[in-house]
Short mmCIF file of C-alpha atoms and ligand atoms in Angstrom, two decimals:
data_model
loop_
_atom_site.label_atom_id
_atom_site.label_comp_id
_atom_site.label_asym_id
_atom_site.label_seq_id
_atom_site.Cartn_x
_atom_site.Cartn_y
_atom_site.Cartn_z
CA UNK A 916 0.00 0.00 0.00
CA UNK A 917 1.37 3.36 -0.71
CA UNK A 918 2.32 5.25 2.54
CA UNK A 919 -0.71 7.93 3.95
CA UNK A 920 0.05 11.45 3.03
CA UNK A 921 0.04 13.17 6.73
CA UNK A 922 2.33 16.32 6.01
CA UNK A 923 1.64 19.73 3.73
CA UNK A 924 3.46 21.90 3.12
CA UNK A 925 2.12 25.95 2.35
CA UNK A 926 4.89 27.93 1.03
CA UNK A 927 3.30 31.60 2.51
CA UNK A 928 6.79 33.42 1.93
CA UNK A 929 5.82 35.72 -1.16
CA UNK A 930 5.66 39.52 -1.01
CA UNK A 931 2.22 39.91 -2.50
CA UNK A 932 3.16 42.70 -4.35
CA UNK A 933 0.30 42.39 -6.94
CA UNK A 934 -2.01 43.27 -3.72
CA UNK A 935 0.08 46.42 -2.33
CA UNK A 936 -0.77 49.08 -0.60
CA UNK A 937 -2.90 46.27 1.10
CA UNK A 938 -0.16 43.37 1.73
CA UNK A 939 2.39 46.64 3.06
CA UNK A 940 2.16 45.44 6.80
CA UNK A 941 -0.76 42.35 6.46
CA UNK A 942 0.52 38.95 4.43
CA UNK A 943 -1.33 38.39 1.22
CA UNK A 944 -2.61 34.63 2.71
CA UNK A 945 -4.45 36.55 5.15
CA UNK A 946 -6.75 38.35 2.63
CA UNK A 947 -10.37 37.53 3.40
CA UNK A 948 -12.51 36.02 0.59
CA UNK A 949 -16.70 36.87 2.24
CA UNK A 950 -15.32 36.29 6.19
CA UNK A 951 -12.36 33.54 6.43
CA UNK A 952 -8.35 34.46 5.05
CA UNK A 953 -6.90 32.40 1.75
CA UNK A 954 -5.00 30.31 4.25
CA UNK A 955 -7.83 29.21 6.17
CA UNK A 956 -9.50 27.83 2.88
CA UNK A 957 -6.17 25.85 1.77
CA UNK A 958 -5.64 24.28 5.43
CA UNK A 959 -9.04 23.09 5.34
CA UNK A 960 -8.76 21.83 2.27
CA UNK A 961 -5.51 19.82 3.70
CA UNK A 962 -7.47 18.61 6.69
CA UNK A 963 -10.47 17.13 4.14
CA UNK A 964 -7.88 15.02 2.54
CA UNK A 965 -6.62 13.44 5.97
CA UNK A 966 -3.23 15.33 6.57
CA UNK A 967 -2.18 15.80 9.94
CA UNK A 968 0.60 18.11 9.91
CA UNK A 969 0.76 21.78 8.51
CA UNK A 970 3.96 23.38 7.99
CA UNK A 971 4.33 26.71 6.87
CA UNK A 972 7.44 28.37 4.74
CA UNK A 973 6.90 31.57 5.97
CA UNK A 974 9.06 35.03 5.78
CA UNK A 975 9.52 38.38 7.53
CA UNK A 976 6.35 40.00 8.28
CA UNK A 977 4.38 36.83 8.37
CA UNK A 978 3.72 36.52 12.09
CA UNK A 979 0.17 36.63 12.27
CA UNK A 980 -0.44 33.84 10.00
CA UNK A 981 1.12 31.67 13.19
CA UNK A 982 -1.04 34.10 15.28
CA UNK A 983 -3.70 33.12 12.95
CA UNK A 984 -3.49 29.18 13.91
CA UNK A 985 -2.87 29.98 17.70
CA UNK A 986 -5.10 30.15 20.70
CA UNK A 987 -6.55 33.73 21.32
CA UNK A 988 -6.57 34.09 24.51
CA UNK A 989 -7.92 37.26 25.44
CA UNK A 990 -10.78 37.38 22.54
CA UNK A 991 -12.29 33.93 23.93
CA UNK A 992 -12.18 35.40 27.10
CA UNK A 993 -14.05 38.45 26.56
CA UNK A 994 -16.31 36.29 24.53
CA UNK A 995 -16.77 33.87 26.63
CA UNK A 996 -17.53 36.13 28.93
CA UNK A 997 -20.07 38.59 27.03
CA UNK A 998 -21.81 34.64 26.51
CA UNK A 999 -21.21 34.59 22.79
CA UNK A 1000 -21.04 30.82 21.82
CA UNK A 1001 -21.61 31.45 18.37
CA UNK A 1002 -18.50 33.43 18.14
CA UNK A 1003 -16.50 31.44 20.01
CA UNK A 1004 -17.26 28.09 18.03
CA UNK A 1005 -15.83 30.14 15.41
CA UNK A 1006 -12.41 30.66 16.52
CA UNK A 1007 -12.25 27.09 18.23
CA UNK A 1008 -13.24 24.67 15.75
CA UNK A 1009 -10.42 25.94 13.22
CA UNK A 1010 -7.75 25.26 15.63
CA UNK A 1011 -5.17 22.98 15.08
CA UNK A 1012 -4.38 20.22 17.39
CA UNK A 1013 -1.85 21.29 19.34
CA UNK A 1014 2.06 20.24 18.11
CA UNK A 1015 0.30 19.73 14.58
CA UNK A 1016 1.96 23.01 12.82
CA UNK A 1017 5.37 23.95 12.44
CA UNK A 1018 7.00 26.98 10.74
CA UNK A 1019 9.94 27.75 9.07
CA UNK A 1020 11.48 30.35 7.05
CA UNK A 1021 13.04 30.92 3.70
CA UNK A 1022 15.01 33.36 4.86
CA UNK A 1023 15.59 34.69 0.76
CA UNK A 1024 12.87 34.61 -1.69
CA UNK A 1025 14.52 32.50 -4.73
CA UNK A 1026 11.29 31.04 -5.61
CA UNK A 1027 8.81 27.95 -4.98
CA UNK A 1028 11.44 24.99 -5.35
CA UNK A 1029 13.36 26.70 -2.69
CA UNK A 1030 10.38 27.58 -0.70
CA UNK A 1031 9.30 23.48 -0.74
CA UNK A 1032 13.10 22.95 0.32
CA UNK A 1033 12.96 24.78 3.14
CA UNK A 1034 10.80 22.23 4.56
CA UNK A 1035 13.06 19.13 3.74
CA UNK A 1036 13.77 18.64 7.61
CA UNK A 1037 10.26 18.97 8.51
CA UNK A 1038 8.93 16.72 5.98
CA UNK A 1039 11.89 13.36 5.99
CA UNK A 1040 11.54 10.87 3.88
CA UNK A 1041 8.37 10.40 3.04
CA UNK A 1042 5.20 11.70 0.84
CA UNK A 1043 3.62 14.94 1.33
CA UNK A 1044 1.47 17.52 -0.09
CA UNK A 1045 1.72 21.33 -1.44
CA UNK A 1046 -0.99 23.44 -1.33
CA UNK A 1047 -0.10 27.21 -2.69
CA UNK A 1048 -3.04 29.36 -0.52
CA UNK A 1049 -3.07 32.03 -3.66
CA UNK A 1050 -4.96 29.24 -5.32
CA UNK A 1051 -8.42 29.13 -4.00
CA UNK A 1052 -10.19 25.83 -4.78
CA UNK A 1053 -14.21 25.06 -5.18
CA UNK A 1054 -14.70 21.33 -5.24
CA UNK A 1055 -16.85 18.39 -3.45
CA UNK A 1056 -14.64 17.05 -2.44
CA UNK A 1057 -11.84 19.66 -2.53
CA UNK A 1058 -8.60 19.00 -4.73
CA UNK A 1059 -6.29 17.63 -2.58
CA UNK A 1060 -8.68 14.77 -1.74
CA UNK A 1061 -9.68 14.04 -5.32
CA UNK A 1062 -5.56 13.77 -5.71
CA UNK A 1063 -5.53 11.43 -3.00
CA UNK A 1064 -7.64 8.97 -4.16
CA UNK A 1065 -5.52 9.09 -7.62
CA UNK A 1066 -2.49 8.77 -5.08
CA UNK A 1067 -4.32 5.66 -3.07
CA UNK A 1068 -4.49 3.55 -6.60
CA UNK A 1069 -1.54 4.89 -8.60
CA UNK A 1070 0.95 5.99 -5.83
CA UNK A 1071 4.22 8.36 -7.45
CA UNK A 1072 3.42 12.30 -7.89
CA UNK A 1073 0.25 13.41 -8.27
CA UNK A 1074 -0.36 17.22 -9.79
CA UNK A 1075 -4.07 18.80 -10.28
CA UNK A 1076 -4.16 20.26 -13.31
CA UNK A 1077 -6.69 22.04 -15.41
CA UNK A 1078 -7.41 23.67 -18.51
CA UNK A 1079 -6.84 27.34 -19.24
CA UNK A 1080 -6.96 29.48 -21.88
CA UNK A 1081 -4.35 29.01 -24.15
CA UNK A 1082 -3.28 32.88 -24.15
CA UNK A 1083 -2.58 32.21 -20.40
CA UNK A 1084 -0.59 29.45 -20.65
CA UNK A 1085 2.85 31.82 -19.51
CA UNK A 1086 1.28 32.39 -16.18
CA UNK A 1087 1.70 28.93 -14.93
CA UNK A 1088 3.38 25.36 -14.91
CA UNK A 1089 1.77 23.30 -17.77
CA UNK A 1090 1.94 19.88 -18.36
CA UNK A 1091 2.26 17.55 -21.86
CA UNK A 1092 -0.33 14.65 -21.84
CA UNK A 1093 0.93 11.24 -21.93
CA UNK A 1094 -1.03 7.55 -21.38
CA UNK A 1095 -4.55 8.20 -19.83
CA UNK A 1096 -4.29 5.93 -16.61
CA UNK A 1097 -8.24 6.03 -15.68
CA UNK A 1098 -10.55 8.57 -14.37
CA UNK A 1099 -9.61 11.88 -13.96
CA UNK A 1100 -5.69 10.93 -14.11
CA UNK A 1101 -2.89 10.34 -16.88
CA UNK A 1102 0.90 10.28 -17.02
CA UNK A 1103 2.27 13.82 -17.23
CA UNK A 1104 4.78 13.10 -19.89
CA UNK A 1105 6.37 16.91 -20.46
CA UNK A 1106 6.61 19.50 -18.20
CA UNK A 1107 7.27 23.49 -18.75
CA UNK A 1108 7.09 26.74 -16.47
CA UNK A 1109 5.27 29.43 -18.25
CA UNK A 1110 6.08 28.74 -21.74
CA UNK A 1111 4.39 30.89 -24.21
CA UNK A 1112 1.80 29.65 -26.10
CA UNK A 1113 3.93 28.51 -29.21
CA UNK A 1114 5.76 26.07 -27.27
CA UNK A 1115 3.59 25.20 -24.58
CA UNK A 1116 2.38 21.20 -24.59
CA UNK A 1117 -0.44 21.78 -23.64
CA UNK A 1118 -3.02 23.96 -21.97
CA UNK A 1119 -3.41 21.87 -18.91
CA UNK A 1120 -2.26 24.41 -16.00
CA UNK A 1121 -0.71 22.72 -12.57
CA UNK A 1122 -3.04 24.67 -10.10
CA UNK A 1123 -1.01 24.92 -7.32
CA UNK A 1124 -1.77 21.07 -5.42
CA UNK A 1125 1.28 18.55 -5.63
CA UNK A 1126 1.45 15.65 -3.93
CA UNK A 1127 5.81 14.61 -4.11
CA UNK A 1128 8.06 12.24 -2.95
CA UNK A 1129 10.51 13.05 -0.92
CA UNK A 1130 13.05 12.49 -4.09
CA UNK A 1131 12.12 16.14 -5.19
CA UNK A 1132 14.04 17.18 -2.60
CA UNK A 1133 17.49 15.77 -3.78
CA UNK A 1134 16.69 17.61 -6.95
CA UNK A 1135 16.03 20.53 -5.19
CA UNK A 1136 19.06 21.10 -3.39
CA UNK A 1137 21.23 20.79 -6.80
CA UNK A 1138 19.32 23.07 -8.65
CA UNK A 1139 19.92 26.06 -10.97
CA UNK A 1140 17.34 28.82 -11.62
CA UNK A 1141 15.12 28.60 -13.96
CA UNK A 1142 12.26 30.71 -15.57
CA UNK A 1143 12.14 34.15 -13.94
CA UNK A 1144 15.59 33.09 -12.63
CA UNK A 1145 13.99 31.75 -9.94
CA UNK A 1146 14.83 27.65 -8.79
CA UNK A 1147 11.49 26.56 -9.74
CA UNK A 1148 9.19 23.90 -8.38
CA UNK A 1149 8.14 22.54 -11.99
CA UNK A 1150 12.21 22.08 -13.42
CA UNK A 1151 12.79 19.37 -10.08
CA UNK A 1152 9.72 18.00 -11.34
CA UNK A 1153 10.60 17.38 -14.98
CA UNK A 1154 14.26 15.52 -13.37
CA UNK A 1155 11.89 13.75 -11.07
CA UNK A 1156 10.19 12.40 -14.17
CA UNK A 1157 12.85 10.49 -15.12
CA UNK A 1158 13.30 8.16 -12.40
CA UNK A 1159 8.99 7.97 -11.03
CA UNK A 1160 5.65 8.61 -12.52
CA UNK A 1161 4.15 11.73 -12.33
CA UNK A 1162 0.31 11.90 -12.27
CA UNK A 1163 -1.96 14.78 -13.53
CA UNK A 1164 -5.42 14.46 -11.81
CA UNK A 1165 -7.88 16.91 -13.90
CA UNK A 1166 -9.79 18.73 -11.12
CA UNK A 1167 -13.37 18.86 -11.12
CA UNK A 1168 -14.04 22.25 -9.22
CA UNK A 1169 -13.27 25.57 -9.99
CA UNK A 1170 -10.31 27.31 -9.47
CA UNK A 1171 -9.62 31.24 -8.54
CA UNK A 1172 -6.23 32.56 -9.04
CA UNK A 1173 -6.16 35.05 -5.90
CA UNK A 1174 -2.58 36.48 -6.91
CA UNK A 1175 -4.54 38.46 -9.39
CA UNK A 1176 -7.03 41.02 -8.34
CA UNK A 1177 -9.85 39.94 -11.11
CA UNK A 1178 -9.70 36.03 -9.50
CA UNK A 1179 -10.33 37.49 -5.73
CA UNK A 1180 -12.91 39.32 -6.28
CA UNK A 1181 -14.57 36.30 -8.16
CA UNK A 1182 -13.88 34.19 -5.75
CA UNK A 1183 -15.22 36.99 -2.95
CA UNK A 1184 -18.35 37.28 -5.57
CA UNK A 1185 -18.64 32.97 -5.64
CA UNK A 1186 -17.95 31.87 -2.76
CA UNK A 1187 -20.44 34.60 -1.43
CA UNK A 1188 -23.28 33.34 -3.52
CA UNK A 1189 -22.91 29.42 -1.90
CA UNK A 1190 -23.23 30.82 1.33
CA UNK A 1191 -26.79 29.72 2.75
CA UNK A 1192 -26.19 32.99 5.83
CA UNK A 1193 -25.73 35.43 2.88
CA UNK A 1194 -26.38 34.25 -0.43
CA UNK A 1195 -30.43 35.50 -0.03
CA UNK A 1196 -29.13 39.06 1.00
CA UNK A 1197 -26.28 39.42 -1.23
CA UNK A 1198 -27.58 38.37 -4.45
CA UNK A 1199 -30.34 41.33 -5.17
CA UNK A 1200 -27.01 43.58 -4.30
CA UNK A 1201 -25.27 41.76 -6.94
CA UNK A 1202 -27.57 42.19 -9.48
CA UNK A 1203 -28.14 45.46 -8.68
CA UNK A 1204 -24.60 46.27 -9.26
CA UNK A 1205 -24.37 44.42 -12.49
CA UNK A 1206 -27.76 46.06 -14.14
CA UNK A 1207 -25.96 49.49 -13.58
C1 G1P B 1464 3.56 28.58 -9.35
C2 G1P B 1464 4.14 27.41 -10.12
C3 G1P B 1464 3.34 27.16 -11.40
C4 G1P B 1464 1.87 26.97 -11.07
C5 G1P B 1464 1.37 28.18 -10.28
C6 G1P B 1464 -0.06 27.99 -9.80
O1 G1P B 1464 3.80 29.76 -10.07
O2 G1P B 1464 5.49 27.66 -10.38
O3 G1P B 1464 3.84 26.02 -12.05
O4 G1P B 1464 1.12 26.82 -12.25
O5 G1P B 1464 2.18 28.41 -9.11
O6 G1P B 1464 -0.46 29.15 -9.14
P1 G1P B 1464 3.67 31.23 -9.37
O7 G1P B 1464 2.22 31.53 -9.32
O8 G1P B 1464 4.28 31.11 -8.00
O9 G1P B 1464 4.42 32.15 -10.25
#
């Protein structure tokens, strides 16, 4: 049987420049989409597919996302106090066991294979998941657990992907097609980091959910930079190719880019409108706005 994925791994190190003046002093994981931050969303998603262990690559000025997964004193206190239960569920039934989060830091920002490096220690040698937080998912069940299933059968890598646009194809990793394995999954077979449309293999996106084997990490520590000049995530893949399979799993869900500001406020807009406490309220606002 292939060994249970436990430990993921959220690289939360970027500058979130796209999002200034708002990610100045406030990290861009900790935007809100309708009333919970992006990081909330992707650890949930982790916990759905049975891991047990959250470790965060974090970087200066990323404090409060540890603050974020931490007891609150004081607030349940006062709360508990004034008697508000609802409120207090709400910060108590997110928390974390306790010793089930670690953090480290990249201390230099040379990109997302570095950033998955930086937790070599934490991980050891065995299988884990990535889950990028910018990458809000919309799935029943969620990504990473439709990956594990394709994981439980065909064991190796396992990468959602999913189609984009093919004038987009330079924003993201995308993957060449190979044998179709059953179900959502097939061999990856090609591999490039935001090639431009002439040359890209496809216009099957990685999304930003990996599920590795702890061989990445060899190939991570030898490698060069790559596209952007930054040591990327997808080039240890393409080495890792040649010595284990590497599954895409085509996600069936939705997927909205929150690096960019069009995809959060789509995502704000969606995940708004499947929300039985506001949906009823929100959507004559909506349409309001849109018959303007
Ligand atoms: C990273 C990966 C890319 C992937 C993307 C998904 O790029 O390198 O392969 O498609 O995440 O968001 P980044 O967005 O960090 O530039």
């Amino acid at each position: 049987m292939n060994p249970k994925i436990r430990k993921a791994v959220f690289p939360v190190a970027g500058l979130g420049t796209r999002f200034l003046p708002a990610t100045k002093a406030m990290p861009k994981e900790m935007l809100t989409v309708v009333d919970r931050p992006l990081i909330q969303y992707a650890v949930d998603e982790a916990r759905e597919a049975g891991i047990e262990h959250l470790i965060f690559v974090t970087g200066r000025n990323k404090a409060v996302i540890e603050d974020h997964f931490d007891v609150q004193y004081e607030l349940e206190a006062t709360l508990s106090g004034r008697g508000k239960q609802e409120a207090l569920d709400l910060l108590t039934k997110d928390l974390p066991k306790p010793g089930s989060t670690s953090f480290t830091r990249q201390q230099v920002p040379l990109g997302l294979g570095h950033a998955v490096w930086c937790a070599r220690e934490m991980i050891g040698n065995e299988p884990f998941a990535v889950l990028l937080p910018d990458m809000l998912m919309k799935g029943q069940p969620g990504c990473l657990k439709q990956m594990v299933k394709v994981y439980e059968e065909w064991g190796g890598n396992v990468l959602a992907v999913e189609e984009c646009d093919p004038s987009q194809t330079h924003q993201y990793g995308i993957v060449g097609i190979g044998a179709e394995v059953g179900g959502p999954a097939f061999r990856i077979n090609a591999m490039v980091e935001k090639p431009k449309p002439e040359v890209a293999p496809s216009n099957l996106y990685i999304n930003g959910r990996y599920i590795l084997q702890p061989q990445i990490f060899d190939l991570l520590s030898k490698q060069e930079k790559g596209a952007g000049n930054e040591i990327q995530l997808t080039d240890a893949m393409l080495r890792l190719m040649d010595r284990q399979y590497i599954y895409g799993c085509r996600f069936d869900g939705e997927t909205y880019d929150c690096g960019n500001k069009v995809g959060f406020l789509a995502a704000n807009v969606a995940f708004a409108l499947d929300r039985p406490d506001i949906a009823d309220e929100f959507r004559p606002e909506l349409e309001k706005l849109l018959a303007r």
